[in-house]
Amino acid sequence: MADIKGTQLIHEYLRHNKKFPHVFCSGCGHGIVLGSLIRSIHGLGLSKDDVCIVAGIGCSGRLAAYVDFNTVHTCHGRALTFATGIKMAKPGMHVIVVMGDGDSMAIGGNHLIHAARRNIGVTALILNNNIYGMTGGQCSPTTPAGANTQTTPMGQMEQSFDCAKLCTAAGANYVARGSVFHVKRLDSMIMEGIMNPGFGVVEIMTPCFTQYGRKNGFKSPVDMFHALKKNVIQSDRFDAIPEEERGEKVPSGVFVKKDTPGLEEKFYEMAARCQGGS
Amino acid sequence: MSAKSKGKSRVTIFPDWCKGCGICAAFCPAKVMELNDQGKAVVVREEECINCGFCELHCPDFAIMVQPKVDSEIPAGSKSGQVNASPTGSVESEKSIKEKG
């Protein structure tokens, strides 16, 4: 397996009995994340049996169906709870949770906060496309203020969530933000997130042309990738820009990296201690 | 990025998997791909490919494959990809479609 790379490598990890090409719309970034996830797992040299992908509901939930690992497709917003159970029962398993922005921050908002507080050793990939893509384009907690969607045709009035700041404040061990345009950086973030102990969050900016782009002045999926290229910038460059000139720019990079032991490590240590003491 | 590395790679596009988003054609630094009248990506200037890997990494549908050319292939390298319609081979894919109905 050492000499294969790129697309050829990805095909090794796909379930070819599922219908391909996949269900994602033309120009959707979710496929790129799927490729990046496979490359990261291959790069870390993990066996297919040691990886468990847990996915929630939404476009991102389809990701789990296509890959040949242990996969679970769970209830809406509850992917992290299933992952917590799997990780506590099998602490050696690398549990990766794939969620959308609505799945993780709206319906499963509390689970995200408490998974970060507990510091359970799973890695959450949050695919942030600023919209509920699958259900028809309703505004989500991360829809930027002023954006037009199906449910806010005159512009979104509410403020949007900053997922990275939320997870940092809640106490996650690893918080990073990448985009599907900067794929190589994304690969290294996912690898780092999987190997870091405790709760890891990688927020991934991905475009949704069908539901978000068409209503917000983008002419093609390519336009959305140009916007990602322009707007997702390194966090040190972002900090150097004065606040009033930031506009639509988004900082990316690794925000938090700690190596506090995760909940499952603490639990098994306690179990060993109790058994030794009795 | 040097001119020396041009023409040493083979670009294959699987038309059955391509959804025609146009990301490869828009961002390719050597303009190797173009969209055809069906809106799908086709290889038009394979000899210009510098093997940067952008298209392979950014294709959301895993429809592009960039491989180094085998030495014996280089003289006849003007033949571009599109051998199989899908990465699993056209025969297999037809069979699986029939099975599923």
mmCIF file of C-alpha atoms in Angstrom:
data_model
loop_
_atom_site.group_PDB
_atom_site.id
_atom_site.type_symbol
_atom_site.label_atom_id
_atom_site.label_comp_id
_atom_site.label_asym_id
_atom_site.label_seq_id
_atom_site.Cartn_x
_atom_site.Cartn_y
_atom_site.Cartn_z
ATOM 1 C CA MET A 1 0.000 0.000 0.000
ATOM 2 C CA ALA A 2 3.025 2.242 0.193
ATOM 3 C CA ASP A 3 3.218 3.244 -3.465
ATOM 4 C CA ILE A 4 -0.400 4.177 -4.035
ATOM 5 C CA LYS A 5 -1.605 7.684 -3.380
ATOM 6 C CA GLY A 6 -4.390 10.139 -4.006
ATOM 7 C CA THR A 7 -7.533 8.940 -5.706
ATOM 8 C CA GLN A 8 -6.274 5.392 -6.064
ATOM 9 C CA LEU A 9 -5.785 5.279 -2.302
ATOM 10 C CA ILE A 10 -9.264 6.629 -1.643
ATOM 11 C CA HIS A 11 -10.825 3.909 -3.816
ATOM 12 C CA GLU A 12 -9.174 1.303 -1.586
ATOM 13 C CA TYR A 13 -11.201 2.592 1.358
ATOM 14 C CA LEU A 14 -14.591 3.086 -0.324
ATOM 15 C CA ARG A 15 -17.449 0.635 -0.154
ATOM 16 C CA HIS A 16 -17.915 0.045 -3.850
ATOM 17 C CA ASN A 17 -21.224 -1.747 -3.368
ATOM 18 C CA LYS A 18 -22.779 1.587 -2.372
ATOM 19 C CA LYS A 19 -24.058 3.637 -5.252
ATOM 20 C CA PHE A 20 -21.376 5.851 -6.716
ATOM 21 C CA PRO A 21 -20.948 8.703 -7.580
ATOM 22 C CA HIS A 22 -22.027 9.777 -4.112
ATOM 23 C CA VAL A 23 -25.167 11.787 -3.328
ATOM 24 C CA PHE A 24 -23.480 15.128 -2.727
ATOM 25 C CA CYS A 25 -24.350 17.923 -5.152
ATOM 26 C CA SER A 26 -21.953 19.074 -7.807
ATOM 27 C CA GLY A 27 -19.382 21.342 -6.177
ATOM 28 C CA CYS A 28 -20.124 20.266 -2.603
ATOM 29 C CA GLY A 29 -17.071 20.164 -0.364
ATOM 30 C CA HIS A 30 -18.141 17.093 1.604
ATOM 31 C CA GLY A 31 -16.459 14.765 -0.888
ATOM 32 C CA ILE A 32 -13.182 16.592 -0.369
ATOM 33 C CA VAL A 33 -13.508 16.105 3.402
ATOM 34 C CA LEU A 34 -14.179 12.405 2.847
ATOM 35 C CA GLY A 35 -10.988 12.151 0.794
ATOM 36 C CA SER A 36 -9.039 14.092 3.391
ATOM 37 C CA LEU A 37 -10.308 11.858 6.191
ATOM 38 C CA ILE A 38 -9.278 8.722 4.301
ATOM 39 C CA ARG A 39 -5.829 10.125 3.526
ATOM 40 C CA SER A 40 -5.339 11.093 7.167
ATOM 41 C CA ILE A 41 -6.287 7.661 8.467
ATOM 42 C CA HIS A 42 -4.042 6.007 5.874
ATOM 43 C CA GLY A 43 -1.248 8.432 6.731
ATOM 44 C CA LEU A 44 -1.450 7.499 10.407
ATOM 45 C CA GLY A 45 -1.251 3.823 9.441
ATOM 46 C CA LEU A 46 -4.398 2.855 11.334
ATOM 47 C CA SER A 47 -6.072 -0.435 10.532
ATOM 48 C CA LYS A 48 -9.630 -0.306 9.175
ATOM 49 C CA ASP A 49 -10.863 -2.236 12.220
ATOM 50 C CA ASP A 50 -9.411 0.275 14.682
ATOM 51 C CA VAL A 51 -11.385 3.198 13.330
ATOM 52 C CA CYS A 52 -15.037 3.941 13.999
ATOM 53 C CA ILE A 53 -16.847 6.672 12.109
ATOM 54 C CA VAL A 54 -20.004 7.960 13.780
ATOM 55 C CA ALA A 55 -22.198 10.276 11.757
ATOM 56 C CA GLY A 56 -25.338 12.208 12.524
ATOM 57 C CA ILE A 57 -28.129 13.263 10.201
ATOM 58 C CA GLY A 58 -27.722 15.610 7.284
ATOM 59 C CA CYS A 59 -25.610 15.678 4.153
ATOM 60 C CA SER A 60 -22.549 14.979 6.289
ATOM 61 C CA GLY A 61 -24.275 11.907 7.719
ATOM 62 C CA ARG A 62 -23.939 10.217 4.336
ATOM 63 C CA LEU A 63 -20.150 10.221 4.677
ATOM 64 C CA ALA A 64 -20.201 7.237 7.014
ATOM 65 C CA ALA A 65 -22.030 5.061 4.497
ATOM 66 C CA TYR A 66 -19.297 5.312 1.893
ATOM 67 C CA VAL A 67 -16.212 4.339 3.875
ATOM 68 C CA ASP A 68 -15.106 0.844 4.760
ATOM 69 C CA PHE A 69 -14.493 1.333 8.497
ATOM 70 C CA ASN A 70 -16.716 0.491 11.451
ATOM 71 C CA THR A 71 -19.516 2.972 10.867
ATOM 72 C CA VAL A 72 -22.611 4.090 12.754
ATOM 73 C CA HIS A 73 -25.331 6.325 11.373
ATOM 74 C CA THR A 74 -27.122 7.806 14.349
ATOM 75 C CA CYS A 75 -29.988 10.072 15.408
ATOM 76 C CA HIS A 76 -30.052 13.757 14.624
ATOM 77 C CA GLY A 77 -27.666 15.679 16.871
ATOM 78 C CA ARG A 78 -26.852 12.635 19.000
ATOM 79 C CA ALA A 79 -23.756 11.405 17.178
ATOM 80 C CA LEU A 80 -21.497 12.506 20.052
ATOM 81 C CA THR A 81 -23.494 10.519 22.610
ATOM 82 C CA PHE A 82 -23.138 7.311 20.596
ATOM 83 C CA ALA A 83 -19.438 8.076 20.171
ATOM 84 C CA THR A 84 -19.044 8.579 23.926
ATOM 85 C CA GLY A 85 -20.459 5.119 24.543
ATOM 86 C CA ILE A 86 -18.230 3.495 21.942
ATOM 87 C CA LYS A 87 -15.121 5.213 23.274
ATOM 88 C CA MET A 88 -15.864 4.279 26.900
ATOM 89 C CA ALA A 89 -16.451 0.636 25.967
ATOM 90 C CA LYS A 90 -13.483 0.353 23.605
ATOM 91 C CA PRO A 91 -10.859 2.924 24.588
ATOM 92 C CA GLY A 92 -8.414 1.626 21.975
ATOM 93 C CA MET A 93 -10.766 2.498 19.111
ATOM 94 C CA HIS A 94 -10.188 5.755 17.237
ATOM 95 C CA VAL A 95 -13.663 7.251 17.217
ATOM 96 C CA ILE A 96 -14.259 9.991 14.662
ATOM 97 C CA VAL A 97 -17.557 11.855 14.655
ATOM 98 C CA VAL A 98 -18.713 13.536 11.457
ATOM 99 C CA MET A 99 -21.363 16.200 11.981
ATOM 100 C CA GLY A 100 -22.807 19.124 10.137
ATOM 101 C CA ASP A 101 -23.178 22.571 11.610
ATOM 102 C CA GLY A 102 -26.863 22.173 12.443
ATOM 103 C CA ASP A 103 -26.315 18.678 13.761
ATOM 104 C CA SER A 104 -23.514 19.721 16.097
ATOM 105 C CA MET A 105 -24.451 23.215 17.184
ATOM 106 C CA ALA A 106 -28.238 23.429 17.031
ATOM 107 C CA ILE A 107 -29.840 20.052 17.656
ATOM 108 C CA GLY A 108 -26.793 18.578 19.343
ATOM 109 C CA GLY A 109 -25.500 21.817 20.822
ATOM 110 C CA ASN A 110 -25.571 20.613 24.396
ATOM 111 C CA HIS A 111 -23.849 17.351 23.531
ATOM 112 C CA LEU A 112 -21.022 19.256 21.866
ATOM 113 C CA ILE A 113 -20.507 21.496 24.889
ATOM 114 C CA HIS A 114 -20.581 18.608 27.330
ATOM 115 C CA ALA A 115 -18.368 16.348 25.231
ATOM 116 C CA ALA A 116 -15.831 19.175 25.263
ATOM 117 C CA ARG A 117 -16.267 19.668 29.029
ATOM 118 C CA ARG A 118 -15.847 15.932 29.710
ATOM 119 C CA ASN A 119 -12.900 15.828 27.346
ATOM 120 C CA ILE A 120 -13.901 12.420 26.016
ATOM 121 C CA GLY A 121 -11.296 11.129 23.580
ATOM 122 C CA VAL A 122 -13.193 11.372 20.307
ATOM 123 C CA THR A 123 -12.431 13.553 17.314
ATOM 124 C CA ALA A 124 -15.299 15.623 15.960
ATOM 125 C CA LEU A 125 -15.211 16.857 12.381
ATOM 126 C CA ILE A 126 -17.743 19.646 12.051
ATOM 127 C CA LEU A 127 -18.580 20.283 8.417
ATOM 128 C CA ASN A 128 -19.730 23.870 8.486
ATOM 129 C CA ASN A 129 -21.580 24.865 5.324
ATOM 130 C CA ASN A 130 -23.596 27.688 6.941
ATOM 131 C CA ILE A 131 -26.951 26.124 6.106
ATOM 132 C CA TYR A 132 -29.230 23.116 6.579
ATOM 133 C CA GLY A 133 -28.492 21.718 3.145
ATOM 134 C CA MET A 134 -30.429 18.469 3.114
ATOM 135 C CA THR A 135 -33.768 19.731 4.440
ATOM 136 C CA GLY A 136 -34.175 22.563 1.973
ATOM 137 C CA GLY A 137 -31.916 25.422 2.992
ATOM 138 C CA GLN A 138 -33.205 26.736 6.324
ATOM 139 C CA CYS A 139 -30.881 29.060 8.212
ATOM 140 C CA SER A 140 -28.593 27.341 10.701
ATOM 141 C CA PRO A 141 -26.751 28.650 13.787
ATOM 142 C CA THR A 142 -23.723 29.430 11.645
ATOM 143 C CA THR A 143 -25.491 31.293 8.840
ATOM 144 C CA PRO A 144 -23.735 34.675 8.728
ATOM 145 C CA ALA A 145 -25.792 37.749 9.623
ATOM 146 C CA GLY A 146 -27.366 39.256 6.519
ATOM 147 C CA ALA A 147 -27.290 36.075 4.428
ATOM 148 C CA ASN A 148 -30.384 35.103 2.477
ATOM 149 C CA THR A 149 -31.784 31.636 2.980
ATOM 150 C CA GLN A 150 -35.072 29.842 2.433
ATOM 151 C CA THR A 151 -36.356 30.874 5.878
ATOM 152 C CA THR A 152 -34.716 34.302 5.949
ATOM 153 C CA PRO A 153 -35.443 35.697 2.480
ATOM 154 C CA MET A 154 -34.811 39.265 3.656
ATOM 155 C CA GLY A 155 -31.527 38.426 5.367
ATOM 156 C CA GLN A 156 -30.576 36.655 8.563
ATOM 157 C CA MET A 157 -30.980 38.965 11.567
ATOM 158 C CA GLU A 158 -29.356 36.820 14.235
ATOM 159 C CA GLN A 159 -25.676 36.569 15.039
ATOM 160 C CA SER A 160 -23.867 33.417 14.018
ATOM 161 C CA PHE A 161 -22.056 30.949 16.251
ATOM 162 C CA ASP A 162 -18.266 30.720 16.307
ATOM 163 C CA CYS A 163 -17.749 26.984 16.733
ATOM 164 C CA ALA A 164 -14.032 27.172 17.472
ATOM 165 C CA LYS A 165 -14.502 29.739 20.252
ATOM 166 C CA LEU A 166 -17.407 27.755 21.706
ATOM 167 C CA CYS A 167 -15.360 24.552 21.916
ATOM 168 C CA THR A 168 -12.324 26.405 23.273
ATOM 169 C CA ALA A 169 -14.412 27.917 26.049
ATOM 170 C CA ALA A 170 -16.025 24.554 26.824
ATOM 171 C CA GLY A 171 -12.604 22.999 27.354
ATOM 172 C CA ALA A 172 -11.783 20.863 24.312
ATOM 173 C CA ASN A 173 -8.195 19.633 24.069
ATOM 174 C CA TYR A 174 -7.699 20.282 20.383
ATOM 175 C CA VAL A 175 -9.520 22.956 18.393
ATOM 176 C CA ALA A 176 -8.697 23.764 14.789
ATOM 177 C CA ARG A 177 -10.408 25.255 11.789
ATOM 178 C CA GLY A 178 -9.628 24.446 8.194
ATOM 179 C CA SER A 179 -11.322 24.708 4.833
ATOM 180 C CA VAL A 180 -11.820 22.376 1.908
ATOM 181 C CA PHE A 181 -9.759 24.672 -0.279
ATOM 182 C CA HIS A 182 -6.663 24.267 1.915
ATOM 183 C CA VAL A 183 -6.701 20.484 1.776
ATOM 184 C CA LYS A 184 -3.139 19.661 2.781
ATOM 185 C CA ARG A 185 -3.452 21.779 5.907
ATOM 186 C CA LEU A 186 -6.766 20.065 6.600
ATOM 187 C CA ASP A 187 -5.112 16.627 6.298
ATOM 188 C CA SER A 188 -2.534 17.548 8.929
ATOM 189 C CA MET A 189 -5.214 19.007 11.227
ATOM 190 C CA ILE A 190 -7.291 15.823 11.077
ATOM 191 C CA MET A 191 -4.205 13.687 11.719
ATOM 192 C CA GLU A 192 -3.200 15.835 14.674
ATOM 193 C CA GLY A 193 -6.764 15.813 16.016
ATOM 194 C CA ILE A 194 -6.996 12.013 15.857
ATOM 195 C CA MET A 195 -3.689 11.492 17.633
ATOM 196 C CA ASN A 196 -4.209 14.155 20.320
ATOM 197 C CA PRO A 197 -5.647 12.757 23.572
ATOM 198 C CA GLY A 198 -8.985 14.108 24.770
ATOM 199 C CA PHE A 199 -11.701 15.804 22.769
ATOM 200 C CA GLY A 200 -10.632 17.172 19.406
ATOM 201 C CA VAL A 201 -12.658 19.456 17.174
ATOM 202 C CA VAL A 202 -11.812 20.262 13.588
ATOM 203 C CA GLU A 203 -14.233 22.744 12.084
ATOM 204 C CA ILE A 204 -14.176 22.551 8.307
ATOM 205 C CA MET A 205 -15.524 25.368 6.161
ATOM 206 C CA THR A 206 -17.203 23.780 3.159
ATOM 207 C CA PRO A 207 -19.342 25.384 0.480
ATOM 208 C CA CYS A 208 -22.993 24.550 -0.198
ATOM 209 C CA PHE A 209 -23.749 25.952 -3.607
ATOM 210 C CA THR A 210 -27.192 24.437 -4.093
ATOM 211 C CA GLN A 211 -28.821 25.865 -0.974
ATOM 212 C CA TYR A 212 -26.573 28.712 0.145
ATOM 213 C CA GLY A 213 -24.538 29.902 -2.824
ATOM 214 C CA ARG A 214 -27.381 30.395 -5.286
ATOM 215 C CA LYS A 215 -29.267 32.662 -2.870
ATOM 216 C CA ASN A 216 -26.233 34.721 -1.959
ATOM 217 C CA GLY A 217 -24.855 35.920 -5.252
ATOM 218 C CA PHE A 218 -22.472 33.113 -6.145
ATOM 219 C CA LYS A 219 -22.644 32.197 -9.821
ATOM 220 C CA SER A 220 -21.054 28.747 -9.637
ATOM 221 C CA PRO A 221 -19.439 26.350 -7.159
ATOM 222 C CA VAL A 222 -16.095 27.640 -8.414
ATOM 223 C CA ASP A 223 -17.046 31.120 -7.127
ATOM 224 C CA MET A 224 -17.540 29.646 -3.672
ATOM 225 C CA PHE A 225 -14.084 28.074 -3.765
ATOM 226 C CA HIS A 226 -12.618 31.436 -4.794
ATOM 227 C CA ALA A 227 -14.386 32.974 -1.791
ATOM 228 C CA LEU A 228 -12.974 30.293 0.514
ATOM 229 C CA LYS A 229 -9.504 30.920 -0.872
ATOM 230 C CA LYS A 230 -9.888 34.642 -0.171
ATOM 231 C CA ASN A 231 -11.707 34.543 3.173
ATOM 232 C CA VAL A 232 -10.202 31.663 5.125
ATOM 233 C CA ILE A 233 -6.851 33.012 6.285
ATOM 234 C CA GLN A 234 -4.250 32.054 8.876
ATOM 235 C CA SER A 235 -5.189 33.195 12.373
ATOM 236 C CA ASP A 236 -2.076 35.359 12.840
ATOM 237 C CA ARG A 237 -2.850 37.224 9.621
ATOM 238 C CA PHE A 238 -6.465 37.542 10.747
ATOM 239 C CA ASP A 239 -5.424 39.050 14.071
ATOM 240 C CA ALA A 240 -3.279 41.648 12.303
ATOM 241 C CA ILE A 241 -6.287 43.017 10.395
ATOM 242 C CA PRO A 242 -8.171 45.790 12.266
ATOM 243 C CA GLU A 243 -11.580 44.609 13.485
ATOM 244 C CA GLU A 244 -13.662 46.870 11.249
ATOM 245 C CA GLU A 245 -11.898 45.666 8.082
ATOM 246 C CA ARG A 246 -12.298 41.941 8.722
ATOM 247 C CA GLY A 247 -15.608 41.617 6.882
ATOM 248 C CA GLU A 248 -16.226 38.029 5.852
ATOM 249 C CA LYS A 249 -12.754 36.813 6.704
ATOM 250 C CA VAL A 250 -12.454 33.769 8.956
ATOM 251 C CA PRO A 251 -9.352 32.762 10.942
ATOM 252 C CA SER A 252 -8.027 29.244 10.408
ATOM 253 C CA GLY A 253 -5.332 27.164 12.038
ATOM 254 C CA VAL A 254 -4.873 25.339 15.322
ATOM 255 C CA PHE A 255 -6.321 27.382 18.187
ATOM 256 C CA VAL A 256 -5.898 25.026 21.155
ATOM 257 C CA LYS A 257 -3.591 22.070 21.686
ATOM 258 C CA LYS A 258 -3.409 20.534 25.135
ATOM 259 C CA ASP A 259 -2.510 17.021 26.199
ATOM 260 C CA THR A 260 -4.703 16.552 29.266
ATOM 261 C CA PRO A 261 -5.755 12.895 29.505
ATOM 262 C CA GLY A 262 -9.220 12.133 28.190
ATOM 263 C CA LEU A 263 -12.157 10.887 30.254
ATOM 264 C CA GLU A 264 -11.719 7.252 29.192
ATOM 265 C CA GLU A 265 -8.060 7.271 30.259
ATOM 266 C CA LYS A 266 -9.017 8.660 33.667
ATOM 267 C CA PHE A 267 -11.823 6.114 33.983
ATOM 268 C CA TYR A 268 -9.663 3.065 33.224
ATOM 269 C CA GLU A 269 -6.952 4.392 35.522
ATOM 270 C CA MET A 270 -9.548 4.693 38.297
ATOM 271 C CA ALA A 271 -10.828 1.185 37.554
ATOM 272 C CA ALA A 272 -7.300 -0.229 37.827
ATOM 273 C CA ARG A 273 -6.772 1.681 41.062
ATOM 274 C CA CYS A 274 -9.988 0.340 42.579
ATOM 275 C CA GLN A 275 -9.197 -3.236 41.568
ATOM 276 C CA GLY A 276 -5.668 -2.954 42.927
ATOM 277 C CA GLY A 277 -6.903 -1.538 46.217
ATOM 278 C CA SER A 278 -9.518 -4.205 46.973
ATOM 279 C CA MET B 1 6.890 23.684 -11.076
ATOM 280 C CA SER B 2 9.798 23.522 -13.488
ATOM 281 C CA ALA B 3 9.315 22.901 -17.170
ATOM 282 C CA LYS B 4 11.363 19.757 -16.739
ATOM 283 C CA SER B 5 8.562 18.009 -14.881
ATOM 284 C CA LYS B 6 5.998 18.692 -17.607
ATOM 285 C CA GLY B 7 4.581 15.795 -19.573
ATOM 286 C CA LYS B 8 5.638 13.133 -17.122
ATOM 287 C CA SER B 9 2.224 12.391 -15.716
ATOM 288 C CA ARG B 10 -0.919 10.779 -17.009
ATOM 289 C CA VAL B 11 -4.257 12.385 -16.089
ATOM 290 C CA THR B 12 -7.272 10.093 -16.074
ATOM 291 C CA ILE B 13 -10.835 11.299 -15.638
ATOM 292 C CA PHE B 14 -13.674 8.848 -14.960
ATOM 293 C CA PRO B 15 -16.636 10.466 -16.733
ATOM 294 C CA ASP B 16 -19.225 8.352 -14.886
ATOM 295 C CA TRP B 17 -18.129 9.800 -11.565
ATOM 296 C CA CYS B 18 -17.602 13.417 -12.703
ATOM 297 C CA LYS B 19 -20.431 15.788 -11.784
ATOM 298 C CA GLY B 20 -19.022 18.731 -13.696
ATOM 299 C CA CYS B 21 -18.484 21.187 -10.853
ATOM 300 C CA GLY B 22 -15.556 22.654 -12.776
ATOM 301 C CA ILE B 23 -13.190 23.058 -9.809
ATOM 302 C CA CYS B 24 -10.378 21.182 -11.576
ATOM 303 C CA ALA B 25 -10.699 23.215 -14.767
ATOM 304 C CA ALA B 26 -10.885 26.542 -12.927
ATOM 305 C CA PHE B 27 -7.929 26.058 -10.584
ATOM 306 C CA CYS B 28 -5.522 23.943 -12.665
ATOM 307 C CA PRO B 29 -2.315 26.011 -12.924
ATOM 308 C CA ALA B 30 -1.439 24.470 -16.304
ATOM 309 C CA LYS B 31 -5.010 24.524 -17.713
ATOM 310 C CA VAL B 32 -4.928 20.797 -18.443
ATOM 311 C CA MET B 33 -8.675 20.262 -18.080
ATOM 312 C CA GLU B 34 -11.653 21.855 -19.767
ATOM 313 C CA LEU B 35 -15.366 21.261 -19.509
ATOM 314 C CA ASN B 36 -16.926 19.647 -22.573
ATOM 315 C CA ASP B 37 -20.371 20.326 -24.032
ATOM 316 C CA GLN B 38 -21.915 17.923 -21.532
ATOM 317 C CA GLY B 39 -20.402 19.944 -18.701
ATOM 318 C CA LYS B 40 -17.963 17.241 -17.709
ATOM 319 C CA ALA B 41 -14.231 17.657 -17.315
ATOM 320 C CA VAL B 42 -11.992 16.345 -20.096
ATOM 321 C CA VAL B 43 -8.228 16.278 -20.440
ATOM 322 C CA VAL B 44 -7.142 18.535 -23.288
ATOM 323 C CA ARG B 45 -3.496 19.437 -22.628
ATOM 324 C CA GLU B 46 -2.061 16.485 -20.765
ATOM 325 C CA GLU B 47 1.499 17.336 -21.821
ATOM 326 C CA GLU B 48 1.294 20.577 -19.787
ATOM 327 C CA CYS B 49 0.552 18.758 -16.497
ATOM 328 C CA ILE B 50 3.129 19.563 -13.812
ATOM 329 C CA ASN B 51 1.775 16.958 -11.379
ATOM 330 C CA CYS B 52 0.907 19.452 -8.640
ATOM 331 C CA GLY B 53 -1.931 17.221 -7.498
ATOM 332 C CA PHE B 54 -4.456 20.020 -7.027
ATOM 333 C CA CYS B 55 -7.191 18.371 -9.104
ATOM 334 C CA GLU B 56 -6.720 15.017 -7.433
ATOM 335 C CA LEU B 57 -6.942 16.523 -3.940
ATOM 336 C CA HIS B 58 -9.850 18.834 -4.716
ATOM 337 C CA CYS B 59 -12.082 16.613 -6.849
ATOM 338 C CA PRO B 60 -15.115 16.017 -4.572
ATOM 339 C CA ASP B 61 -16.138 12.977 -6.610
ATOM 340 C CA PHE B 62 -12.769 11.147 -6.714
ATOM 341 C CA ALA B 63 -12.998 11.201 -10.506
ATOM 342 C CA ILE B 64 -9.466 12.352 -11.348
ATOM 343 C CA MET B 65 -6.319 10.316 -11.107
ATOM 344 C CA VAL B 66 -2.831 11.707 -11.778
ATOM 345 C CA GLN B 67 -0.138 9.066 -12.117
ATOM 346 C CA PRO B 68 3.444 9.138 -13.304
ATOM 347 C CA LYS B 69 3.798 7.831 -16.848
ATOM 348 C CA VAL B 70 5.495 4.514 -17.338
ATOM 349 C CA ASP B 71 8.640 5.007 -19.490
ATOM 350 C CA SER B 72 7.317 3.003 -22.418
ATOM 351 C CA GLU B 73 4.208 5.173 -22.485
ATOM 352 C CA ILE B 74 5.946 8.503 -22.990
ATOM 353 C CA PRO B 75 6.184 8.434 -26.813
ATOM 354 C CA ALA B 76 2.537 7.462 -27.155
ATOM 355 C CA GLY B 77 1.580 9.804 -24.355
ATOM 356 C CA SER B 78 -0.703 11.973 -26.461
ATOM 357 C CA LYS B 79 -3.494 9.507 -25.808
ATOM 358 C CA SER B 80 -5.269 10.912 -22.815
ATOM 359 C CA GLY B 81 -7.217 8.987 -20.192
ATOM 360 C CA GLN B 82 -10.901 8.123 -20.106
ATOM 361 C CA VAL B 83 -10.316 4.460 -20.587
ATOM 362 C CA ASN B 84 -12.785 3.318 -18.028
ATOM 363 C CA ALA B 85 -16.019 5.053 -17.243
ATOM 364 C CA SER B 86 -15.624 4.386 -13.538
ATOM 365 C CA PRO B 87 -12.646 3.509 -11.332
ATOM 366 C CA THR B 88 -13.915 -0.019 -10.785
ATOM 367 C CA GLY B 89 -13.963 -0.657 -14.523
ATOM 368 C CA SER B 90 -16.860 -0.141 -16.920
ATOM 369 C CA VAL B 91 -17.810 -3.817 -17.090
ATOM 370 C CA GLU B 92 -18.119 -4.097 -13.338
ATOM 371 C CA SER B 93 -20.123 -0.933 -12.994
ATOM 372 C CA GLU B 94 -22.597 -2.007 -15.679
ATOM 373 C CA LYS B 95 -23.036 -5.269 -13.869
ATOM 374 C CA SER B 96 -23.658 -3.598 -10.539
ATOM 375 C CA ILE B 97 -26.205 -1.235 -12.075
ATOM 376 C CA LYS B 98 -28.066 -4.201 -13.570
ATOM 377 C CA GLU B 99 -28.068 -5.964 -10.212
ATOM 378 C CA LYS B 100 -29.551 -2.975 -8.493
ATOM 379 C CA GLY B 101 -32.090 -2.419 -11.257
#
